[in-house]
Coordinates of C-alpha atoms and ligand atoms in Angstrom, one line a residue:
X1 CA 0.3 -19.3 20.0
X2 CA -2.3 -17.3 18.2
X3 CA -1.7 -16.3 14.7
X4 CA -4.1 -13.1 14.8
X5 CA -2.0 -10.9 16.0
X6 CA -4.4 -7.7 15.9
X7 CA -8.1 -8.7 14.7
X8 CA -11.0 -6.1 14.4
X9 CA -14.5 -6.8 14.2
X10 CA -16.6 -4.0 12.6
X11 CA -14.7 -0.8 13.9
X12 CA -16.0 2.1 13.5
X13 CA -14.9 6.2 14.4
X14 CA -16.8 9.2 14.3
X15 CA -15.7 12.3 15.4
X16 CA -19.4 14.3 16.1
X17 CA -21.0 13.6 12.9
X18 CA -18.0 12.8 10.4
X19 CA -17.6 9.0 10.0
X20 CA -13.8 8.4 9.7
X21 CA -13.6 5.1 9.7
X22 CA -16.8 2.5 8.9
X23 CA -17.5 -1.5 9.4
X24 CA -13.8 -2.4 9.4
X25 CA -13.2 -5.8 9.7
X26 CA -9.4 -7.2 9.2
X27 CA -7.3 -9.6 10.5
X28 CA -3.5 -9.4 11.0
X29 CA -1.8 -12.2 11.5
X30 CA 1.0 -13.1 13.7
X31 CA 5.1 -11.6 11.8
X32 CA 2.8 -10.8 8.7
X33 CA 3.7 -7.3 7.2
X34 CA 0.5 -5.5 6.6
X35 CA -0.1 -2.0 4.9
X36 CA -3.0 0.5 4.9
X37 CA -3.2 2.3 2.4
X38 CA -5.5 4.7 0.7
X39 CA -5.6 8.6 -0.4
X40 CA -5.3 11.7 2.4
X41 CA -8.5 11.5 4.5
X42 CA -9.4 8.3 4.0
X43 CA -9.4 6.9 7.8
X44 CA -5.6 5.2 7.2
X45 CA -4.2 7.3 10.6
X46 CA -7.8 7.0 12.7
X47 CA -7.5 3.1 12.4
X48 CA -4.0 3.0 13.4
X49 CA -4.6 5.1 16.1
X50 CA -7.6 2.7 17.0
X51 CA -5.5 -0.4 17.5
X52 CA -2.5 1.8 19.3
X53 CA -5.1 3.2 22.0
X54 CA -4.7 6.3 21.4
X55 CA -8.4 6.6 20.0
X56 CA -11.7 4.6 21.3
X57 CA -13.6 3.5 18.5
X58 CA -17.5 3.9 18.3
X59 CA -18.1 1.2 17.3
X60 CA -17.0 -2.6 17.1
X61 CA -14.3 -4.3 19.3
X62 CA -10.3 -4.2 19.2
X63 CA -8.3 -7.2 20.0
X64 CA -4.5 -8.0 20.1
X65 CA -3.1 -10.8 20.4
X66 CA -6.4 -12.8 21.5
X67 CA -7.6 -9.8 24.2
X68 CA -10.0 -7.9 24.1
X69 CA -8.6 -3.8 24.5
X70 CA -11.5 -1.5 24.3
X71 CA -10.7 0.8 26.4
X72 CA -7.4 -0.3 27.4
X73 CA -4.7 2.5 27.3
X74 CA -2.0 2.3 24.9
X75 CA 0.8 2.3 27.5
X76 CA -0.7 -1.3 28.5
X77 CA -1.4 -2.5 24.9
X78 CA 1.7 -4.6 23.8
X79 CA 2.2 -2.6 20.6
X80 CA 4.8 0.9 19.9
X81 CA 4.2 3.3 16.8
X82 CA 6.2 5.2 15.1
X83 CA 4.8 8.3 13.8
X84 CA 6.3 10.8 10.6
X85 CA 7.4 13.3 13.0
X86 CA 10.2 11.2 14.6
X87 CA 9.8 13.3 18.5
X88 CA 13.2 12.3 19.7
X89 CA 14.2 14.4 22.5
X90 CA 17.0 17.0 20.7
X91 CA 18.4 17.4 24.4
X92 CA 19.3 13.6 24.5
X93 CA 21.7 11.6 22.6
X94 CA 21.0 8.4 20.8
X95 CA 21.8 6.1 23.3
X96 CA 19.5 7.8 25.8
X97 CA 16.7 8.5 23.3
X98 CA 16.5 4.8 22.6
X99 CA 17.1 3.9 26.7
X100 CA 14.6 6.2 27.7
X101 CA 10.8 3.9 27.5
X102 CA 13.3 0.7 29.3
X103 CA 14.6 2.8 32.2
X104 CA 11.1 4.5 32.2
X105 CA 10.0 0.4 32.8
X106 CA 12.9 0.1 35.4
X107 CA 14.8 -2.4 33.4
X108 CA 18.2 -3.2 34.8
X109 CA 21.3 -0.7 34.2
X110 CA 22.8 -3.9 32.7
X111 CA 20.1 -5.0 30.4
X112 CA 19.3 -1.5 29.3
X113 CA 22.9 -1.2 28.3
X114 CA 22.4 -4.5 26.1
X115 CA 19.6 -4.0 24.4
X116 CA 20.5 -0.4 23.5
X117 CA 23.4 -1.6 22.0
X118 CA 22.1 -4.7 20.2
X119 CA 19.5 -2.6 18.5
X120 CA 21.8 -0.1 17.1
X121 CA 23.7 -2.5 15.4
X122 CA 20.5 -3.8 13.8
X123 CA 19.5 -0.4 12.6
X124 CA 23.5 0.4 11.6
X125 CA 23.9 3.3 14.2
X126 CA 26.2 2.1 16.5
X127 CA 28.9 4.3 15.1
X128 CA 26.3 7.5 16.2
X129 CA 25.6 6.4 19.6
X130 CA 26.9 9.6 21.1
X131 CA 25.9 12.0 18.8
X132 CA 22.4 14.4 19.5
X133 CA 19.6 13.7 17.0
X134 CA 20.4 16.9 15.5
X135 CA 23.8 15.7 14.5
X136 CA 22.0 12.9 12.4
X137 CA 20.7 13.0 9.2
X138 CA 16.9 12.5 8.3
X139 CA 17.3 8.8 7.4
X140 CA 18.9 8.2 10.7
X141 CA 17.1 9.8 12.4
X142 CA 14.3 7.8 11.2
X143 CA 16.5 4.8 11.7
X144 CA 16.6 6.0 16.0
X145 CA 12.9 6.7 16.3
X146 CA 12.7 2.9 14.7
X147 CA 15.4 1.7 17.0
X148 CA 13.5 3.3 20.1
X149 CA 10.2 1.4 19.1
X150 CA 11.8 -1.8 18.4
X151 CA 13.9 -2.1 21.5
X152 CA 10.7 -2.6 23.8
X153 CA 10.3 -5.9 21.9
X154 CA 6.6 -4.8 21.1
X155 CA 4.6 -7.7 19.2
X156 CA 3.6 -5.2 17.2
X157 CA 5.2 -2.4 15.5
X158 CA 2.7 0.5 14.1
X159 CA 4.3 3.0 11.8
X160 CA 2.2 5.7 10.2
X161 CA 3.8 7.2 7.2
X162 CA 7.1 6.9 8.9
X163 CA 9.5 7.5 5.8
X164 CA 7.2 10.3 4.2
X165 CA 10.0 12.7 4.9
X166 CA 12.5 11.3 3.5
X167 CA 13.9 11.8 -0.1
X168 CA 13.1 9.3 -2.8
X169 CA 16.0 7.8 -3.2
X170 CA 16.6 7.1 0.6
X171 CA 13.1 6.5 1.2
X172 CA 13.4 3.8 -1.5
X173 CA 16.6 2.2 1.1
X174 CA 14.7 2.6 3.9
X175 CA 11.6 0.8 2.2
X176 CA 13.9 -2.2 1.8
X177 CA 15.9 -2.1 5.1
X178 CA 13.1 -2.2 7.3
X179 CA 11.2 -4.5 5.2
X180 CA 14.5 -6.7 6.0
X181 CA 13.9 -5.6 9.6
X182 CA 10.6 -6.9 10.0
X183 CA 11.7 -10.4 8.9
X184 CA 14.7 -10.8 10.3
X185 CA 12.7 -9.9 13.6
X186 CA 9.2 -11.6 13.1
X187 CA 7.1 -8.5 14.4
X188 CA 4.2 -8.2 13.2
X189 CA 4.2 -4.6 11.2
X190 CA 1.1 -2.5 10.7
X191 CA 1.9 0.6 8.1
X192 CA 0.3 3.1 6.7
X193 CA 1.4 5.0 3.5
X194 CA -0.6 6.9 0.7
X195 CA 2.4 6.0 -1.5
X196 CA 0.6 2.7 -3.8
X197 CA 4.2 1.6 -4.9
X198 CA 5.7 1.9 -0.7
X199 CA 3.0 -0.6 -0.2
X200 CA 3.5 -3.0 -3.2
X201 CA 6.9 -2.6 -2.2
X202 CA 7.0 -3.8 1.3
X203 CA 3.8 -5.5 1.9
X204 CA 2.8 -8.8 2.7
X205 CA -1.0 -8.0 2.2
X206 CA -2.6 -4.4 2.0
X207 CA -5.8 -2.9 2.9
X208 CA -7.2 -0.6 0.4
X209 CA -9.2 2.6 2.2
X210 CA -11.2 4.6 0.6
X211 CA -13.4 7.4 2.5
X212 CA -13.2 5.5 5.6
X213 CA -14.1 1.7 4.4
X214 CA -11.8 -1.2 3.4
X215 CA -12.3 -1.5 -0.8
X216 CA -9.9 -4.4 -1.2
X217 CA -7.8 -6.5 1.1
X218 CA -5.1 -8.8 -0.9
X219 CA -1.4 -9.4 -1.8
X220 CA 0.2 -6.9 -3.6
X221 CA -0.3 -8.9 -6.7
X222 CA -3.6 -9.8 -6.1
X223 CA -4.1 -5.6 -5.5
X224 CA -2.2 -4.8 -9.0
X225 CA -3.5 -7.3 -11.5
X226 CA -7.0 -7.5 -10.0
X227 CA -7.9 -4.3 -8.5
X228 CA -12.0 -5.0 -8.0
X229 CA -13.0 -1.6 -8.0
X230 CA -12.4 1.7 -10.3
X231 CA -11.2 3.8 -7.3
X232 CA -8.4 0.9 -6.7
X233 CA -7.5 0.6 -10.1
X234 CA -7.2 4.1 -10.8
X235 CA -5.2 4.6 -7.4
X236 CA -2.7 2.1 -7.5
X237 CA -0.6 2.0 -10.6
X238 CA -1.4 3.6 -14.4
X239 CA -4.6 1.8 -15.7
X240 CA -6.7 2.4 -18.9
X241 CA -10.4 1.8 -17.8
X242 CA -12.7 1.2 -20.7
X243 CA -16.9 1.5 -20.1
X244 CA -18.9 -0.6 -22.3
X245 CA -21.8 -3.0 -22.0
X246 CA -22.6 -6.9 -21.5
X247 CA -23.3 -8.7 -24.6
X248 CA -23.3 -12.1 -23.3
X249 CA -21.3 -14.7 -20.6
X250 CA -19.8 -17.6 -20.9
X251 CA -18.9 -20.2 -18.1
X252 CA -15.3 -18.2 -18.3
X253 CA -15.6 -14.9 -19.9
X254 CA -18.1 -11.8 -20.4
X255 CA -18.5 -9.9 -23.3
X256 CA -18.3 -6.4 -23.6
X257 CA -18.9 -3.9 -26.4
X258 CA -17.4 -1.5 -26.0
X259 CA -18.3 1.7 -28.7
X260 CA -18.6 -1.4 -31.7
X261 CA -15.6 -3.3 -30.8
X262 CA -15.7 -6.6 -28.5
X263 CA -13.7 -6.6 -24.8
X264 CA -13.8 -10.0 -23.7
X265 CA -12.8 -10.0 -19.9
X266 CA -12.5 -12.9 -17.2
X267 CA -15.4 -13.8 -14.8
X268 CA -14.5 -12.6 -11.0
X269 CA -16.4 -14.4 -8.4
X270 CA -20.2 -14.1 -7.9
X271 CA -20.1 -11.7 -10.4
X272 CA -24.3 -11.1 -11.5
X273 CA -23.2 -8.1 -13.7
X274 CA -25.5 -6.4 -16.2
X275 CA -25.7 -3.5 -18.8
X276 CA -22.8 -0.9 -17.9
X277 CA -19.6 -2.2 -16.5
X278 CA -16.0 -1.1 -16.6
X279 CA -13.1 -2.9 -17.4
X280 CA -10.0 -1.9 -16.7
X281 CA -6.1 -3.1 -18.6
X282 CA -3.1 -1.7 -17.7
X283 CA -0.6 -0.4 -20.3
X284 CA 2.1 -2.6 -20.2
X285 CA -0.5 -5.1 -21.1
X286 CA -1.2 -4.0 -24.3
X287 CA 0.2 -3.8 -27.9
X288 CA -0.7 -2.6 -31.1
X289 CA -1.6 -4.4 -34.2
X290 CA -2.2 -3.2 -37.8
X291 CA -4.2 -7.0 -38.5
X292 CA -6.9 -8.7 -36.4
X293 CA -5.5 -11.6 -34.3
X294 CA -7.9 -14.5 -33.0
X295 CA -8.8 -14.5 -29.5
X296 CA -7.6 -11.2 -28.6
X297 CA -10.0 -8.1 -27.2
X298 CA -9.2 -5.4 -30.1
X299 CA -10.1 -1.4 -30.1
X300 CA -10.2 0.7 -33.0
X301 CA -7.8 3.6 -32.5
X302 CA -5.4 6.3 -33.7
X303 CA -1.9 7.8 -32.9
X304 CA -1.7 10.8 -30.4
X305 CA 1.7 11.8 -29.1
X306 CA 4.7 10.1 -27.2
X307 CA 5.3 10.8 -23.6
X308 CA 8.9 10.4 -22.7
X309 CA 9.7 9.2 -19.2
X310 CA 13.1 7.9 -19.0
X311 CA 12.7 4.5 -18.6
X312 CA 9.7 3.7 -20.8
X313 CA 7.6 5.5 -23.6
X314 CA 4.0 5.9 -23.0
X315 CA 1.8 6.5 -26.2
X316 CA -1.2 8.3 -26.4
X317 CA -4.1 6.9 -28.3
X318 CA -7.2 8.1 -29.1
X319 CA -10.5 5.8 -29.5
X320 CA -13.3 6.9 -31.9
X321 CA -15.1 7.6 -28.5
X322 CA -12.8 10.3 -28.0
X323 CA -11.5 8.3 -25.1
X324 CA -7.4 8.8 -24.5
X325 CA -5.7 5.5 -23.8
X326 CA -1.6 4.6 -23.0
X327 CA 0.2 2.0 -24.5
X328 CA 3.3 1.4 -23.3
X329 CA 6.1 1.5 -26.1
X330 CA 7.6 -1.5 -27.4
X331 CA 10.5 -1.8 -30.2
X332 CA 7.4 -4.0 -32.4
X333 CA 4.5 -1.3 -31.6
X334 CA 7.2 1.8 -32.2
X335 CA 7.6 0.7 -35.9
X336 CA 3.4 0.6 -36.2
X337 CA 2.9 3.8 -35.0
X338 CA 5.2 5.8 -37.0
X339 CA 3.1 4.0 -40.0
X340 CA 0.5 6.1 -38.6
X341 CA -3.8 5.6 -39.6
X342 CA -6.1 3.4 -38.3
X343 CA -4.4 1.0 -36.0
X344 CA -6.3 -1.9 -33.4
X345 CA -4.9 -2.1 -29.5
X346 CA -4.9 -5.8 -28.5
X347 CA -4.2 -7.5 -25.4
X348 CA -5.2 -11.1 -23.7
X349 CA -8.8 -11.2 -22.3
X350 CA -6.8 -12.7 -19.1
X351 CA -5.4 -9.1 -18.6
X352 CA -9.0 -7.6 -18.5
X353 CA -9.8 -6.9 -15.1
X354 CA -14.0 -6.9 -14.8
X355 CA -14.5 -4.4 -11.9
X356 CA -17.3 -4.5 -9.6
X357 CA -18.3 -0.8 -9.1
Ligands
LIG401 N1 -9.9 14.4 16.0 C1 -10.6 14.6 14.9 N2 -11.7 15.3 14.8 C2 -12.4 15.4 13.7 N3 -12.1 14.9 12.6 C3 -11.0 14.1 12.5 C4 -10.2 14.0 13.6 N4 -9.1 13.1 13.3 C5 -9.3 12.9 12.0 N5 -10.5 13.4 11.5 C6 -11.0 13.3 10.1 O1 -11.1 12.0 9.8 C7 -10.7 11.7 8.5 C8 -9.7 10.7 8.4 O2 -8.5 11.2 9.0 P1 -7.2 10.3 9.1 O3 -6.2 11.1 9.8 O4 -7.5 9.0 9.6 O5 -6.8 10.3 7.5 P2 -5.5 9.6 6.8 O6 -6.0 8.5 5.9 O7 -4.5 9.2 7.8 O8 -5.0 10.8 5.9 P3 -3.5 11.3 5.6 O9 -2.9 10.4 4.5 O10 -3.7 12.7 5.1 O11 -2.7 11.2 6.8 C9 -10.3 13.1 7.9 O12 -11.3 13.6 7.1 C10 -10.0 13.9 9.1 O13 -10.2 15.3 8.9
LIG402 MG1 -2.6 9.9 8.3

């Protein structure tokens, strides 16, 4: 057994001139639930397509599943996708929709029978296995196209944005049921999404893209609390990201003044960082004091406004750079505020995330 499912070595697609995707290097391993995910344009769809077949990279080799498949056509590569558009044929009903790639393979009347059947009860459509795809809701719908990938036991499954048309709050069920799916089955899942929180969601590790190269590859921890770059930080979640200078390291910090006051931030790996850096904290880290508190990176700052969201309060302060920061509210820092003047943000130098560029 190998446990790189899909593995590629320094991929790379132009189309003429325009470089979609660049030097991508990633390894999926065997039932691992992986995610690419990045902003429109950024190469997320080319690499999919890349490992699928239905695109030759330029560059750099393709392998699943420990062969070689440059050049191999997509029909033979042991993978299905599922795309946004969910192309069932309206003319067909479900149970022929999902039959149709098995009797295509001249499975047995029998088996195609069984297998139909088994997968609609895993995707809940058993009830609907009659009905015409336009007598199905969009969910459900979804839910088939799913069900017609899954039933050719693929090794791997390849879904590009397949819940963007969805509505939130079923696209939130469906995030969670097929996330179920996946590891209930063991198939290894490659997905794309732009949506950062689909991918913290239902990841297992996720691949950052950003104008056709990989930023960051990590858990969706590791992608949150230590984003490397500004473009990640700034993508995925609300982050305040604060530019200053090195003062001075330590074997387990670097300093940072920042406009007077002193950000104190954790080393990251190899870092050799020198006059401007950025660091960035993210608002739920932080709190407001009116007194200085050892050990603690402080900023100088004033009151704003209040954004209300429903379930939290975001407030608005303002540096002495001009710089607009959010805090998230808290029953201790509400009372400070309303006190109004010259108050100090705070927060652990742990929650300082150094970036690299
Ligand atoms: N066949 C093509 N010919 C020329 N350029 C292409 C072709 N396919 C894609 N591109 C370009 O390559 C870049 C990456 O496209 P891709 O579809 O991979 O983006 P994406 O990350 O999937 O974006 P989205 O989130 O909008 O789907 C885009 O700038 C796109 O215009
Ligand atoms: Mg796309």
């Amino acid at each position: 057994m190998t446990t790189s499912m899909v593995k590629l070595e320094n991929v790379g697609k132009k189309f003429k001139d325009f470089v979609a995707a660049e030097d991508i290097n990633l390894v999926v391993k065997s039932g691992e639930f992986l995610t690419l995910l990045g902003p429109s344009g950024c190469g997320k769809t080319t690499t999919l397509r890349m490992i699928a077949g239905f695109e030759q990279p330029t560059e750099g080799e393709v392998w699943i599943d420990g062969q070689l498949v440059n050049g191999v056509e997509p029909y033979k590569r042991d993978v299905n996708t599922v795309f946004q558009s969910y192309a069932l044929f309206p003319h067909l009903n479900i149970f022929d929709n999902i039959a149709f790639g098995l009797r295509m393979k001249k499975v047995k009347k029998d088996e195609v029978k069984e297998r139909v059947v088994n997968i609609l009860k895993l995707v809940q459509l058993e009830e609907f296995i009659n009905r015409k795809p336009n007598e199905l809701s969009g969910g459900q719908r979804q839910r088939v196209a799913i069900a017609r990938a899954l039933v050719n036991n693929p090794k791997v499954l390849l879904l590009d944005e397949p819940l963007g048309a969805l509505d939130l709050r079923l696209r939130k069920q469906m995030q969670v049921e097929l996330k179920h799916l996946q590891k209930k089955l063991g198939i290894t899942f490659i997905y794309v999404t732009h949506d950062q929180e689909e991918a913290l969601t239902m990841s297992d590790r996720i691949i950052v893209m950003n104008e056709g190269l990989i930023e960051q590859i990590g858990s969706p921890t590791e992608i949150y609390e230590r984003p490397r770059t500004r473009f990640i930080a700034d993508f995925i979640g609300e982050t305040n990201i604060f530019e200053g200078t090195v003062t001075r390291k330590d074997t387990k910090y670097i300093y940072v003044d920042c406009a007077g006051d002193e950000i104190k931030a954790l080393r990251v790996d190899g870092d050799d960082l020198d006059g401007k850096v950025y660091i960035a904290v993210r608002p739920e880290k932080m709190d407001l004091n009116t007194k200085i508190t050892e050990n603690l990176s402080l900023l100088k700052c004033t009151f704003k406004e209040k954004i209300y969201t429903g379930s939290i309060t975001k407030l608005v302060l303002m540096l002495q750079t001009g710089q607009e920061v959010i805090v998230n509210q808290t029953e201790r820092n509400r009372v400070i505020v309303e006190e109004g003047g010259l108050l100090q943000m705070s927060w652990h130098p742990e929650d300082s995330v150094l970036l690299t560029s």
